[in-house]
JSON list of C-alpha atoms in Angstrom, two decimals:
[
{"chain": "A", "resi": 1, "resn": "MET", "atom": "CA", "xyz": [0.00, 0.00, 0.00]},
{"chain": "A", "resi": 2, "resn": "THR", "atom": "CA", "xyz": [1.50, 3.33, -1.01]},
{"chain": "A", "resi": 3, "resn": "SER", "atom": "CA", "xyz": [1.77, 6.22, 1.42]},
{"chain": "A", "resi": 4, "resn": "ALA", "atom": "CA", "xyz": [-0.98, 8.06, -0.44]},
{"chain": "A", "resi": 5, "resn": "SER", "atom": "CA", "xyz": [-3.41, 5.24, 0.25]},
{"chain": "A", "resi": 6, "resn": "LYS", "atom": "CA", "xyz": [-2.51, 4.48, 3.85]},
{"chain": "A", "resi": 7, "resn": "PRO", "atom": "CA", "xyz": [-5.51, 4.21, 6.18]},
{"chain": "A", "resi": 8, "resn": "SER", "atom": "CA", "xyz": [-4.33, 7.25, 8.13]},
{"chain": "A", "resi": 9, "resn": "THR", "atom": "CA", "xyz": [-5.17, 9.43, 5.14]},
{"chain": "A", "resi": 10, "resn": "ALA", "atom": "CA", "xyz": [-8.70, 8.07, 4.84]},
{"chain": "A", "resi": 11, "resn": "GLU", "atom": "CA", "xyz": [-10.28, 10.43, 7.37]},
{"chain": "A", "resi": 12, "resn": "THR", "atom": "CA", "xyz": [-13.03, 12.47, 5.76]},
{"chain": "A", "resi": 13, "resn": "GLU", "atom": "CA", "xyz": [-15.18, 15.40, 6.79]},
{"chain": "A", "resi": 14, "resn": "ARG", "atom": "CA", "xyz": [-18.15, 14.28, 8.85]},
{"chain": "A", "resi": 15, "resn": "ALA", "atom": "CA", "xyz": [-21.55, 14.92, 7.30]},
{"chain": "A", "resi": 16, "resn": "PRO", "atom": "CA", "xyz": [-24.68, 15.05, 9.45]},
{"chain": "A", "resi": 17, "resn": "GLY", "atom": "CA", "xyz": [-25.63, 11.58, 10.65]},
{"chain": "A", "resi": 18, "resn": "ASN", "atom": "CA", "xyz": [-22.27, 9.99, 9.81]},
{"chain": "A", "resi": 19, "resn": "TYR", "atom": "CA", "xyz": [-20.09, 8.24, 12.37]},
{"chain": "A", "resi": 20, "resn": "ARG", "atom": "CA", "xyz": [-16.63, 9.21, 13.57]},
{"chain": "A", "resi": 21, "resn": "ILE", "atom": "CA", "xyz": [-14.73, 5.98, 14.15]},
{"chain": "A", "resi": 22, "resn": "LEU", "atom": "CA", "xyz": [-11.25, 5.39, 15.55]},
{"chain": "A", "resi": 23, "resn": "LEU", "atom": "CA", "xyz": [-9.62, 2.19, 14.28]},
{"chain": "A", "resi": 24, "resn": "LEU", "atom": "CA", "xyz": [-6.68, 0.73, 16.22]},
{"chain": "A", "resi": 25, "resn": "GLU", "atom": "CA", "xyz": [-5.15, -2.05, 14.12]},
{"chain": "A", "resi": 26, "resn": "ASP", "atom": "CA", "xyz": [-1.50, -2.90, 13.43]},
{"chain": "A", "resi": 27, "resn": "ASP", "atom": "CA", "xyz": [-2.26, -5.08, 10.38]},
{"chain": "A", "resi": 28, "resn": "GLU", "atom": "CA", "xyz": [-2.10, -2.45, 7.65]},
{"chain": "A", "resi": 29, "resn": "GLN", "atom": "CA", "xyz": [-3.75, -4.63, 5.01]},
{"chain": "A", "resi": 30, "resn": "LEU", "atom": "CA", "xyz": [-6.71, -5.44, 7.26]},
{"chain": "A", "resi": 31, "resn": "ALA", "atom": "CA", "xyz": [-6.93, -1.81, 8.35]},
{"chain": "A", "resi": 32, "resn": "GLU", "atom": "CA", "xyz": [-7.11, -0.67, 4.73]},
{"chain": "A", "resi": 33, "resn": "LEU", "atom": "CA", "xyz": [-10.01, -3.05, 4.08]},
{"chain": "A", "resi": 34, "resn": "ILE", "atom": "CA", "xyz": [-11.91, -1.88, 7.17]},
{"chain": "A", "resi": 35, "resn": "VAL", "atom": "CA", "xyz": [-11.29, 1.79, 6.40]},
{"chain": "A", "resi": 36, "resn": "ARG", "atom": "CA", "xyz": [-12.51, 1.34, 2.82]},
{"chain": "A", "resi": 37, "resn": "PHE", "atom": "CA", "xyz": [-15.60, -0.56, 3.96]},
{"chain": "A", "resi": 38, "resn": "LEU", "atom": "CA", "xyz": [-16.53, 2.05, 6.58]},
{"chain": "A", "resi": 39, "resn": "SER", "atom": "CA", "xyz": [-15.73, 4.98, 4.29]},
{"chain": "A", "resi": 40, "resn": "GLU", "atom": "CA", "xyz": [-18.14, 3.56, 1.72]},
{"chain": "A", "resi": 41, "resn": "ARG", "atom": "CA", "xyz": [-20.76, 3.89, 4.45]},
{"chain": "A", "resi": 42, "resn": "HIS", "atom": "CA", "xyz": [-19.83, 7.55, 4.88]},
{"chain": "A", "resi": 43, "resn": "CYS", "atom": "CA", "xyz": [-17.92, 7.13, 8.13]},
{"chain": "A", "resi": 44, "resn": "ALA", "atom": "CA", "xyz": [-15.02, 9.43, 9.02]},
{"chain": "A", "resi": 45, "resn": "VAL", "atom": "CA", "xyz": [-12.30, 6.99, 10.04]},
{"chain": "A", "resi": 46, "resn": "THR", "atom": "CA", "xyz": [-9.16, 7.86, 11.98]},
{"chain": "A", "resi": 47, "resn": "TYR", "atom": "CA", "xyz": [-6.51, 5.14, 11.86]},
{"chain": "A", "resi": 48, "resn": "ALA", "atom": "CA", "xyz": [-3.96, 4.32, 14.56]},
{"chain": "A", "resi": 49, "resn": "ALA", "atom": "CA", "xyz": [-1.39, 1.58, 13.92]},
{"chain": "A", "resi": 50, "resn": "ASN", "atom": "CA", "xyz": [-0.05, 1.36, 17.47]},
{"chain": "A", "resi": 51, "resn": "GLY", "atom": "CA", "xyz": [-0.61, 2.41, 21.06]},
{"chain": "A", "resi": 52, "resn": "ARG", "atom": "CA", "xyz": [1.22, 5.70, 20.70]},
{"chain": "A", "resi": 53, "resn": "ASP", "atom": "CA", "xyz": [-0.93, 6.79, 17.75]},
{"chain": "A", "resi": 54, "resn": "PHE", "atom": "CA", "xyz": [-4.03, 5.69, 19.65]},
{"chain": "A", "resi": 55, "resn": "MET", "atom": "CA", "xyz": [-3.15, 7.86, 22.66]},
{"chain": "A", "resi": 56, "resn": "LYS", "atom": "CA", "xyz": [-2.64, 10.88, 20.41]},
{"chain": "A", "resi": 57, "resn": "ALA", "atom": "CA", "xyz": [-5.91, 10.22, 18.60]},
{"chain": "A", "resi": 58, "resn": "VAL", "atom": "CA", "xyz": [-8.09, 9.95, 21.72]},
{"chain": "A", "resi": 59, "resn": "HIS", "atom": "CA", "xyz": [-6.63, 13.18, 23.09]},
{"chain": "A", "resi": 60, "resn": "HIS", "atom": "CA", "xyz": [-7.17, 15.21, 19.93]},
{"chain": "A", "resi": 61, "resn": "LYS", "atom": "CA", "xyz": [-10.84, 14.56, 19.19]},
{"chain": "A", "resi": 62, "resn": "ASP", "atom": "CA", "xyz": [-14.01, 12.74, 20.18]},
{"chain": "A", "resi": 63, "resn": "TYR", "atom": "CA", "xyz": [-15.34, 9.64, 18.45]},
{"chain": "A", "resi": 64, "resn": "ASP", "atom": "CA", "xyz": [-18.68, 7.90, 18.13]},
{"chain": "A", "resi": 65, "resn": "LEU", "atom": "CA", "xyz": [-17.09, 4.45, 18.36]},
{"chain": "A", "resi": 66, "resn": "ILE", "atom": "CA", "xyz": [-13.69, 2.77, 18.66]},
{"chain": "A", "resi": 67, "resn": "ILE", "atom": "CA", "xyz": [-12.59, -0.52, 17.08]},
{"chain": "A", "resi": 68, "resn": "ALA", "atom": "CA", "xyz": [-9.44, -1.87, 18.70]},
{"chain": "A", "resi": 69, "resn": "ASP", "atom": "CA", "xyz": [-7.09, -4.81, 18.27]},
{"chain": "A", "resi": 70, "resn": "VAL", "atom": "CA", "xyz": [-5.69, -6.44, 21.41]},
{"chain": "A", "resi": 71, "resn": "VAL", "atom": "CA", "xyz": [-2.17, -7.47, 20.34]},
{"chain": "A", "resi": 72, "resn": "LEU", "atom": "CA", "xyz": [-0.17, -4.43, 19.23]},
{"chain": "A", "resi": 73, "resn": "PRO", "atom": "CA", "xyz": [3.54, -3.86, 18.55]},
{"chain": "A", "resi": 74, "resn": "ASP", "atom": "CA", "xyz": [4.01, -1.45, 21.46]},
{"chain": "A", "resi": 75, "resn": "ALA", "atom": "CA", "xyz": [1.04, -2.00, 23.74]},
{"chain": "A", "resi": 76, "resn": "SER", "atom": "CA", "xyz": [-1.85, -4.22, 24.77]},
{"chain": "A", "resi": 77, "resn": "GLY", "atom": "CA", "xyz": [-5.36, -3.24, 23.76]},
{"chain": "A", "resi": 78, "resn": "PHE", "atom": "CA", "xyz": [-6.50, -4.46, 27.17]},
{"chain": "A", "resi": 79, "resn": "LYS", "atom": "CA", "xyz": [-4.02, -2.16, 28.93]},
{"chain": "A", "resi": 80, "resn": "LEU", "atom": "CA", "xyz": [-5.02, 0.80, 26.78]},
{"chain": "A", "resi": 81, "resn": "LEU", "atom": "CA", "xyz": [-8.70, 0.27, 27.56]},
{"chain": "A", "resi": 82, "resn": "GLU", "atom": "CA", "xyz": [-7.91, -0.08, 31.25]},
{"chain": "A", "resi": 83, "resn": "GLN", "atom": "CA", "xyz": [-5.99, 3.20, 31.11]},
{"chain": "A", "resi": 84, "resn": "PHE", "atom": "CA", "xyz": [-8.42, 5.26, 29.04]},
{"chain": "A", "resi": 85, "resn": "ARG", "atom": "CA", "xyz": [-11.90, 3.80, 29.64]},
{"chain": "A", "resi": 86, "resn": "SER", "atom": "CA", "xyz": [-12.85, 6.49, 32.17]},
{"chain": "A", "resi": 87, "resn": "GLN", "atom": "CA", "xyz": [-11.98, 9.13, 29.56]},
{"chain": "A", "resi": 88, "resn": "LEU", "atom": "CA", "xyz": [-13.97, 7.54, 26.74]},
{"chain": "A", "resi": 89, "resn": "SER", "atom": "CA", "xyz": [-17.68, 8.21, 26.41]},
{"chain": "A", "resi": 90, "resn": "CYS", "atom": "CA", "xyz": [-18.16, 6.12, 23.26]},
{"chain": "A", "resi": 91, "resn": "PRO", "atom": "CA", "xyz": [-18.63, 2.37, 22.69]},
{"chain": "A", "resi": 92, "resn": "LEU", "atom": "CA", "xyz": [-15.55, 0.24, 22.09]},
{"chain": "A", "resi": 93, "resn": "ILE", "atom": "CA", "xyz": [-15.42, -3.02, 20.14]},
{"chain": "A", "resi": 94, "resn": "PHE", "atom": "CA", "xyz": [-12.43, -5.33, 20.38]},
{"chain": "A", "resi": 95, "resn": "LEU", "atom": "CA", "xyz": [-11.52, -7.01, 17.09]},
{"chain": "A", "resi": 96, "resn": "SER", "atom": "CA", "xyz": [-8.84, -9.60, 17.79]},
{"chain": "A", "resi": 97, "resn": "ALA", "atom": "CA", "xyz": [-7.36, -12.92, 16.72]},
{"chain": "A", "resi": 98, "resn": "LEU", "atom": "CA", "xyz": [-7.31, -13.93, 20.40]},
{"chain": "A", "resi": 99, "resn": "SER", "atom": "CA", "xyz": [-10.29, -16.25, 20.47]},
{"chain": "A", "resi": 100, "resn": "SER", "atom": "CA", "xyz": [-10.26, -17.87, 23.90]},
{"chain": "A", "resi": 101, "resn": "VAL", "atom": "CA", "xyz": [-13.21, -17.40, 26.20]},
{"chain": "A", "resi": 102, "resn": "ASP", "atom": "CA", "xyz": [-10.85, -15.97, 28.83]},
{"chain": "A", "resi": 103, "resn": "ASP", "atom": "CA", "xyz": [-9.66, -13.24, 26.46]},
{"chain": "A", "resi": 104, "resn": "GLN", "atom": "CA", "xyz": [-13.21, -12.34, 25.47]},
{"chain": "A", "resi": 105, "resn": "VAL", "atom": "CA", "xyz": [-14.33, -12.23, 29.09]},
{"chain": "A", "resi": 106, "resn": "THR", "atom": "CA", "xyz": [-11.32, -10.07, 30.01]},
{"chain": "A", "resi": 107, "resn": "GLY", "atom": "CA", "xyz": [-12.12, -7.56, 27.27]},
{"chain": "A", "resi": 108, "resn": "LEU", "atom": "CA", "xyz": [-15.75, -7.27, 28.30]},
{"chain": "A", "resi": 109, "resn": "GLN", "atom": "CA", "xyz": [-14.94, -7.03, 32.00]},
{"chain": "A", "resi": 110, "resn": "LEU", "atom": "CA", "xyz": [-12.53, -4.18, 31.27]},
{"chain": "A", "resi": 111, "resn": "GLY", "atom": "CA", "xyz": [-15.41, -2.21, 29.78]},
{"chain": "A", "resi": 112, "resn": "ALA", "atom": "CA", "xyz": [-15.54, -3.11, 26.09]},
{"chain": "A", "resi": 113, "resn": "ASN", "atom": "CA", "xyz": [-19.04, -3.12, 24.62]},
{"chain": "A", "resi": 114, "resn": "ASP", "atom": "CA", "xyz": [-18.33, -6.08, 22.35]},
{"chain": "A", "resi": 115, "resn": "TYR", "atom": "CA", "xyz": [-15.62, -8.55, 21.35]},
{"chain": "A", "resi": 116, "resn": "LEU", "atom": "CA", "xyz": [-15.35, -9.94, 17.82]},
{"chain": "A", "resi": 117, "resn": "VAL", "atom": "CA", "xyz": [-12.90, -12.64, 16.79]},
{"chain": "A", "resi": 118, "resn": "LYS", "atom": "CA", "xyz": [-10.94, -12.35, 13.54]},
{"chain": "A", "resi": 119, "resn": "PRO", "atom": "CA", "xyz": [-11.66, -13.06, 10.79]},
{"chain": "A", "resi": 120, "resn": "VAL", "atom": "CA", "xyz": [-15.01, -11.31, 10.93]},
{"chain": "A", "resi": 121, "resn": "ASP", "atom": "CA", "xyz": [-17.42, -10.60, 8.11]},
{"chain": "A", "resi": 122, "resn": "PRO", "atom": "CA", "xyz": [-17.44, -6.82, 7.55]},
{"chain": "A", "resi": 123, "resn": "HIS", "atom": "CA", "xyz": [-21.24, -6.83, 7.36]},
{"chain": "A", "resi": 124, "resn": "LEU", "atom": "CA", "xyz": [-21.40, -8.34, 10.85]},
{"chain": "A", "resi": 125, "resn": "LEU", "atom": "CA", "xyz": [-18.95, -5.69, 12.07]},
{"chain": "A", "resi": 126, "resn": "TRP", "atom": "CA", "xyz": [-21.14, -2.99, 10.55]},
{"chain": "A", "resi": 127, "resn": "ALA", "atom": "CA", "xyz": [-24.27, -4.47, 12.14]},
{"chain": "A", "resi": 128, "resn": "LYS", "atom": "CA", "xyz": [-22.51, -4.44, 15.53]},
{"chain": "A", "resi": 129, "resn": "ILE", "atom": "CA", "xyz": [-21.43, -0.82, 15.03]},
{"chain": "A", "resi": 130, "resn": "GLU", "atom": "CA", "xyz": [-24.94, 0.31, 14.19]},
{"chain": "A", "resi": 131, "resn": "ALA", "atom": "CA", "xyz": [-26.45, -1.65, 17.08]},
{"chain": "A", "resi": 132, "resn": "HIS", "atom": "CA", "xyz": [-24.11, -0.10, 19.65]},
{"chain": "A", "resi": 133, "resn": "LEU", "atom": "CA", "xyz": [-24.55, 3.39, 18.24]},
{"chain": "A", "resi": 134, "resn": "ARG", "atom": "CA", "xyz": [-28.33, 3.07, 18.30]},
{"chain": "A", "resi": 135, "resn": "THR", "atom": "CA", "xyz": [-28.08, 2.26, 22.00]},
{"chain": "A", "resi": 136, "resn": "THR", "atom": "CA", "xyz": [-25.67, 5.13, 22.61]},
{"chain": "A", "resi": 137, "resn": "ASN", "atom": "CA", "xyz": [-27.73, 7.67, 20.67]},
{"chain": "A", "resi": 138, "resn": "SER", "atom": "CA", "xyz": [-30.85, 6.74, 22.62]},
{"chain": "A", "resi": 139, "resn": "LYS", "atom": "CA", "xyz": [-29.02, 7.89, 25.76]},
{"chain": "A", "resi": 140, "resn": "THR", "atom": "CA", "xyz": [-27.77, 11.17, 24.31]},
{"chain": "A", "resi": 141, "resn": "PRO", "atom": "CA", "xyz": [-30.37, 13.49, 25.92]},
{"chain": "A", "resi": 142, "resn": "SER", "atom": "CA", "xyz": [-29.37, 12.38, 29.42]},
{"chain": "A", "resi": 143, "resn": "THR", "atom": "CA", "xyz": [-25.66, 12.92, 28.77]},
{"chain": "A", "resi": 144, "resn": "ALA", "atom": "CA", "xyz": [-25.87, 16.22, 26.89]},
{"chain": "A", "resi": 145, "resn": "SER", "atom": "CA", "xyz": [-25.14, 18.17, 30.06]},
{"chain": "A", "resi": 146, "resn": "ILE", "atom": "CA", "xyz": [-23.19, 17.69, 33.27]},
{"chain": "A", "resi": 147, "resn": "LYS", "atom": "CA", "xyz": [-24.37, 19.00, 36.63]},
{"chain": "A", "resi": 148, "resn": "PHE", "atom": "CA", "xyz": [-22.25, 19.30, 39.75]},
{"chain": "A", "resi": 149, "resn": "GLY", "atom": "CA", "xyz": [-23.64, 21.31, 42.63]},
{"chain": "A", "resi": 150, "resn": "PRO", "atom": "CA", "xyz": [-24.61, 24.72, 41.22]},
{"chain": "A", "resi": 151, "resn": "LEU", "atom": "CA", "xyz": [-22.54, 24.13, 38.07]},
{"chain": "A", "resi": 152, "resn": "SER", "atom": "CA", "xyz": [-24.21, 23.12, 34.80]},
{"chain": "A", "resi": 153, "resn": "VAL", "atom": "CA", "xyz": [-22.13, 22.34, 31.70]},
{"chain": "A", "resi": 154, "resn": "ASP", "atom": "CA", "xyz": [-24.07, 22.03, 28.44]},
{"chain": "A", "resi": 155, "resn": "LEU", "atom": "CA", "xyz": [-22.02, 19.87, 26.05]},
{"chain": "A", "resi": 156, "resn": "VAL", "atom": "CA", "xyz": [-24.18, 20.72, 23.04]},
{"chain": "A", "resi": 157, "resn": "SER", "atom": "CA", "xyz": [-24.24, 24.51, 23.27]},
{"chain": "A", "resi": 158, "resn": "ARG", "atom": "CA", "xyz": [-20.84, 24.50, 25.01]},
{"chain": "A", "resi": 159, "resn": "GLN", "atom": "CA", "xyz": [-22.04, 26.88, 27.69]},
{"chain": "A", "resi": 160, "resn": "ALA", "atom": "CA", "xyz": [-21.46, 26.75, 31.43]},
{"chain": "A", "resi": 161, "resn": "LEU", "atom": "CA", "xyz": [-23.69, 28.22, 34.13]},
{"chain": "A", "resi": 162, "resn": "VAL", "atom": "CA", "xyz": [-23.30, 28.61, 37.87]},
{"chain": "A", "resi": 163, "resn": "ARG", "atom": "CA", "xyz": [-26.69, 29.21, 39.52]},
{"chain": "A", "resi": 164, "resn": "ASP", "atom": "CA", "xyz": [-28.00, 30.25, 36.09]},
{"chain": "A", "resi": 165, "resn": "GLN", "atom": "CA", "xyz": [-25.23, 32.84, 35.78]},
{"chain": "A", "resi": 166, "resn": "PRO", "atom": "CA", "xyz": [-23.23, 32.36, 32.55]},
{"chain": "A", "resi": 167, "resn": "LEU", "atom": "CA", "xyz": [-19.50, 31.76, 32.76]},
{"chain": "A", "resi": 168, "resn": "PRO", "atom": "CA", "xyz": [-17.67, 33.63, 29.96]},
{"chain": "A", "resi": 169, "resn": "LEU", "atom": "CA", "xyz": [-15.24, 30.92, 28.87]},
{"chain": "A", "resi": 170, "resn": "THR", "atom": "CA", "xyz": [-12.86, 30.60, 25.96]},
{"chain": "A", "resi": 171, "resn": "THR", "atom": "CA", "xyz": [-12.82, 27.36, 23.96]},
{"chain": "A", "resi": 172, "resn": "ASN", "atom": "CA", "xyz": [-9.76, 26.12, 25.87]},
{"chain": "A", "resi": 173, "resn": "GLU", "atom": "CA", "xyz": [-11.31, 27.03, 29.22]},
{"chain": "A", "resi": 174, "resn": "PHE", "atom": "CA", "xyz": [-14.55, 25.22, 28.40]},
{"chain": "A", "resi": 175, "resn": "ASP", "atom": "CA", "xyz": [-12.65, 22.09, 27.34]},
{"chain": "A", "resi": 176, "resn": "LEU", "atom": "CA", "xyz": [-10.74, 22.15, 30.62]},
{"chain": "A", "resi": 177, "resn": "LEU", "atom": "CA", "xyz": [-13.89, 22.72, 32.69]},
{"chain": "A", "resi": 178, "resn": "GLN", "atom": "CA", "xyz": [-15.58, 19.80, 30.93]},
{"chain": "A", "resi": 179, "resn": "ILE", "atom": "CA", "xyz": [-12.73, 17.49, 31.96]},
{"chain": "A", "resi": 180, "resn": "PHE", "atom": "CA", "xyz": [-13.10, 18.60, 35.59]},
{"chain": "A", "resi": 181, "resn": "ALA", "atom": "CA", "xyz": [-16.91, 18.36, 35.48]},
{"chain": "A", "resi": 182, "resn": "GLU", "atom": "CA", "xyz": [-16.77, 14.82, 34.10]},
{"chain": "A", "resi": 183, "resn": "GLN", "atom": "CA", "xyz": [-14.83, 13.76, 37.20]},
{"chain": "A", "resi": 184, "resn": "PRO", "atom": "CA", "xyz": [-15.99, 16.08, 40.00]},
{"chain": "A", "resi": 185, "resn": "ALA", "atom": "CA", "xyz": [-14.26, 16.01, 43.38]},
{"chain": "A", "resi": 186, "resn": "ARG", "atom": "CA", "xyz": [-11.58, 13.77, 41.91]},
{"chain": "A", "resi": 187, "resn": "LEU", "atom": "CA", "xyz": [-7.91, 14.71, 42.05]},
{"chain": "A", "resi": 188, "resn": "LEU", "atom": "CA", "xyz": [-6.60, 15.10, 38.50]},
{"chain": "A", "resi": 189, "resn": "SER", "atom": "CA", "xyz": [-2.84, 15.17, 38.10]},
{"chain": "A", "resi": 190, "resn": "ARG", "atom": "CA", "xyz": [-1.05, 17.74, 35.98]},
{"chain": "A", "resi": 191, "resn": "GLU", "atom": "CA", "xyz": [0.24, 14.87, 33.82]},
{"chain": "A", "resi": 192, "resn": "TYR", "atom": "CA", "xyz": [-3.29, 13.60, 33.21]},
{"chain": "A", "resi": 193, "resn": "LEU", "atom": "CA", "xyz": [-4.64, 17.06, 32.35]},
{"chain": "A", "resi": 194, "resn": "PHE", "atom": "CA", "xyz": [-1.70, 17.70, 30.04]},
{"chain": "A", "resi": 195, "resn": "ARG", "atom": "CA", "xyz": [-2.40, 14.49, 28.10]},
{"chain": "A", "resi": 196, "resn": "ARG", "atom": "CA", "xyz": [-6.12, 15.28, 27.83]},
{"chain": "A", "resi": 197, "resn": "VAL", "atom": "CA", "xyz": [-5.71, 18.92, 26.87]},
{"chain": "A", "resi": 198, "resn": "ILE", "atom": "CA", "xyz": [-2.45, 19.03, 24.90]},
{"chain": "A", "resi": 199, "resn": "GLY", "atom": "CA", "xyz": [-2.41, 15.49, 23.53]},
{"chain": "A", "resi": 200, "resn": "ARG", "atom": "CA", "xyz": [1.10, 14.46, 24.50]},
{"chain": "A", "resi": 201, "resn": "GLU", "atom": "CA", "xyz": [3.05, 13.43, 27.56]},
{"chain": "A", "resi": 202, "resn": "PHE", "atom": "CA", "xyz": [3.97, 16.07, 30.14]},
{"chain": "A", "resi": 203, "resn": "ASP", "atom": "CA", "xyz": [7.68, 16.96, 30.01]},
{"chain": "A", "resi": 204, "resn": "GLY", "atom": "CA", "xyz": [7.78, 18.31, 33.55]},
{"chain": "A", "resi": 205, "resn": "LEU", "atom": "CA", "xyz": [8.52, 21.87, 32.42]},
{"chain": "A", "resi": 206, "resn": "ASP", "atom": "CA", "xyz": [5.58, 23.16, 30.38]},
{"chain": "A", "resi": 207, "resn": "ARG", "atom": "CA", "xyz": [3.31, 25.37, 32.54]},
{"chain": "A", "resi": 208, "resn": "VAL", "atom": "CA", "xyz": [0.44, 25.71, 30.06]},
{"chain": "A", "resi": 209, "resn": "ILE", "atom": "CA", "xyz": [-1.91, 23.64, 32.25]},
{"chain": "A", "resi": 210, "resn": "ASP", "atom": "CA", "xyz": [-1.13, 25.72, 35.32]},
{"chain": "A", "resi": 211, "resn": "MET", "atom": "CA", "xyz": [-1.87, 28.91, 33.41]},
{"chain": "A", "resi": 212, "resn": "ARG", "atom": "CA", "xyz": [-5.14, 27.60, 31.99]},
{"chain": "A", "resi": 213, "resn": "VAL", "atom": "CA", "xyz": [-6.27, 26.29, 35.36]},
{"chain": "A", "resi": 214, "resn": "SER", "atom": "CA", "xyz": [-5.39, 29.64, 36.94]},
{"chain": "A", "resi": 215, "resn": "ARG", "atom": "CA", "xyz": [-7.52, 31.57, 34.43]},
{"chain": "A", "resi": 216, "resn": "LEU", "atom": "CA", "xyz": [-10.45, 29.17, 34.81]},
{"chain": "A", "resi": 217, "resn": "ARG", "atom": "CA", "xyz": [-10.17, 29.26, 38.60]},
{"chain": "A", "resi": 218, "resn": "LYS", "atom": "CA", "xyz": [-10.36, 33.07, 38.64]},
{"chain": "A", "resi": 219, "resn": "LYS", "atom": "CA", "xyz": [-13.58, 33.02, 36.64]},
{"chain": "A", "resi": 220, "resn": "LEU", "atom": "CA", "xyz": [-15.13, 30.44, 38.96]},
{"chain": "A", "resi": 221, "resn": "ASP", "atom": "CA", "xyz": [-13.95, 32.32, 42.06]},
{"chain": "A", "resi": 222, "resn": "ALA", "atom": "CA", "xyz": [-15.68, 35.47, 40.80]},
{"chain": "A", "resi": 223, "resn": "ILE", "atom": "CA", "xyz": [-19.04, 33.77, 41.42]},
{"chain": "A", "resi": 224, "resn": "ALA", "atom": "CA", "xyz": [-19.86, 33.50, 45.13]},
{"chain": "A", "resi": 225, "resn": "ASP", "atom": "CA", "xyz": [-21.24, 30.30, 46.68]},
{"chain": "A", "resi": 226, "resn": "GLY", "atom": "CA", "xyz": [-20.41, 28.20, 43.67]},
{"chain": "A", "resi": 227, "resn": "VAL", "atom": "CA", "xyz": [-17.71, 25.80, 42.69]},
{"chain": "A", "resi": 228, "resn": "ALA", "atom": "CA", "xyz": [-13.96, 26.12, 42.76]},
{"chain": "A", "resi": 229, "resn": "ILE", "atom": "CA", "xyz": [-10.87, 24.39, 41.47]},
{"chain": "A", "resi": 230, "resn": "GLN", "atom": "CA", "xyz": [-8.68, 23.47, 44.41]},
{"chain": "A", "resi": 231, "resn": "SER", "atom": "CA", "xyz": [-5.04, 22.48, 44.18]},
{"chain": "A", "resi": 232, "resn": "ILE", "atom": "CA", "xyz": [-3.05, 19.96, 46.17]},
{"chain": "A", "resi": 233, "resn": "ARG", "atom": "CA", "xyz": [0.60, 20.90, 46.03]},
{"chain": "A", "resi": 234, "resn": "GLY", "atom": "CA", "xyz": [2.64, 18.52, 43.95]},
{"chain": "A", "resi": 235, "resn": "ARG", "atom": "CA", "xyz": [-0.35, 16.30, 43.13]},
{"chain": "A", "resi": 236, "resn": "GLY", "atom": "CA", "xyz": [-2.86, 18.13, 40.96]},
{"chain": "A", "resi": 237, "resn": "TYR", "atom": "CA", "xyz": [-6.25, 19.84, 40.89]},
{"chain": "A", "resi": 238, "resn": "SER", "atom": "CA", "xyz": [-9.82, 19.00, 41.86]},
{"chain": "A", "resi": 239, "resn": "LEU", "atom": "CA", "xyz": [-13.21, 20.60, 41.14]},
{"chain": "A", "resi": 240, "resn": "ASN", "atom": "CA", "xyz": [-15.27, 20.94, 44.32]},
{"chain": "A", "resi": 241, "resn": "THR", "atom": "CA", "xyz": [-18.31, 22.76, 45.65]},
{"chain": "A", "resi": 242, "resn": "VAL", "atom": "CA", "xyz": [-17.52, 25.56, 48.09]},
{"chain": "A", "resi": 243, "resn": "HIS", "atom": "CA", "xyz": [-19.20, 27.83, 50.64]},
{"chain": "A", "resi": 244, "resn": "GLY", "atom": "CA", "xyz": [-21.87, 25.28, 51.39]},
{"chain": "A", "resi": 245, "resn": "ALA", "atom": "CA", "xyz": [-23.22, 25.19, 47.85]},
{"chain": "A", "resi": 246, "resn": "PRO", "atom": "CA", "xyz": [-25.84, 22.44, 47.45]}
]
């Protein structure tokens, strides 16, 4: 397969109603077939050939569904799911040559929505994708906003309110607040936030997260009896209710 036809170049603009799918597969020939099949069904496919590419992909955008191999050249699909499941809001289907019952049970227990054994008929794969996305889409209204104490974060309009008072946030600030709101009262390390926001590993020197948290914190602090981002020296940040807010 020439570089011009590699699966990684097959991502297309998403039209209304189409699916954004992340494919993690180290077999380039199989990946090309899957990408072509899904693209013919008007899906926007992002391709990752290894664990490193997968980590970059999940940090840079959101997906409707993920298809992942288990055995990879630099990682285990099981380990990746274990590491990132709390950050993923979309269904995940394992597609693997590992066919034992133990492997399938492990994948499902780790949080996968399905486990298909290679080789799989592409039409069965497509039927599974549609079935899982129908289930996910039926739940969309209940997950379109996040509430924590007096804070309300609307993921559709990308607006945040504290006691019905709008928070004037930039795009970067809203993205950061969403990460905190998804895991309220939980300590989030600087390394974790850096991976989620910037999309690469923290080098120990870059202070961009500290600056963004500082700006967001000031805007939250300006609203009395609301929520605040609290810091634990050397460990990270946490979003909490303050001043007895309900």
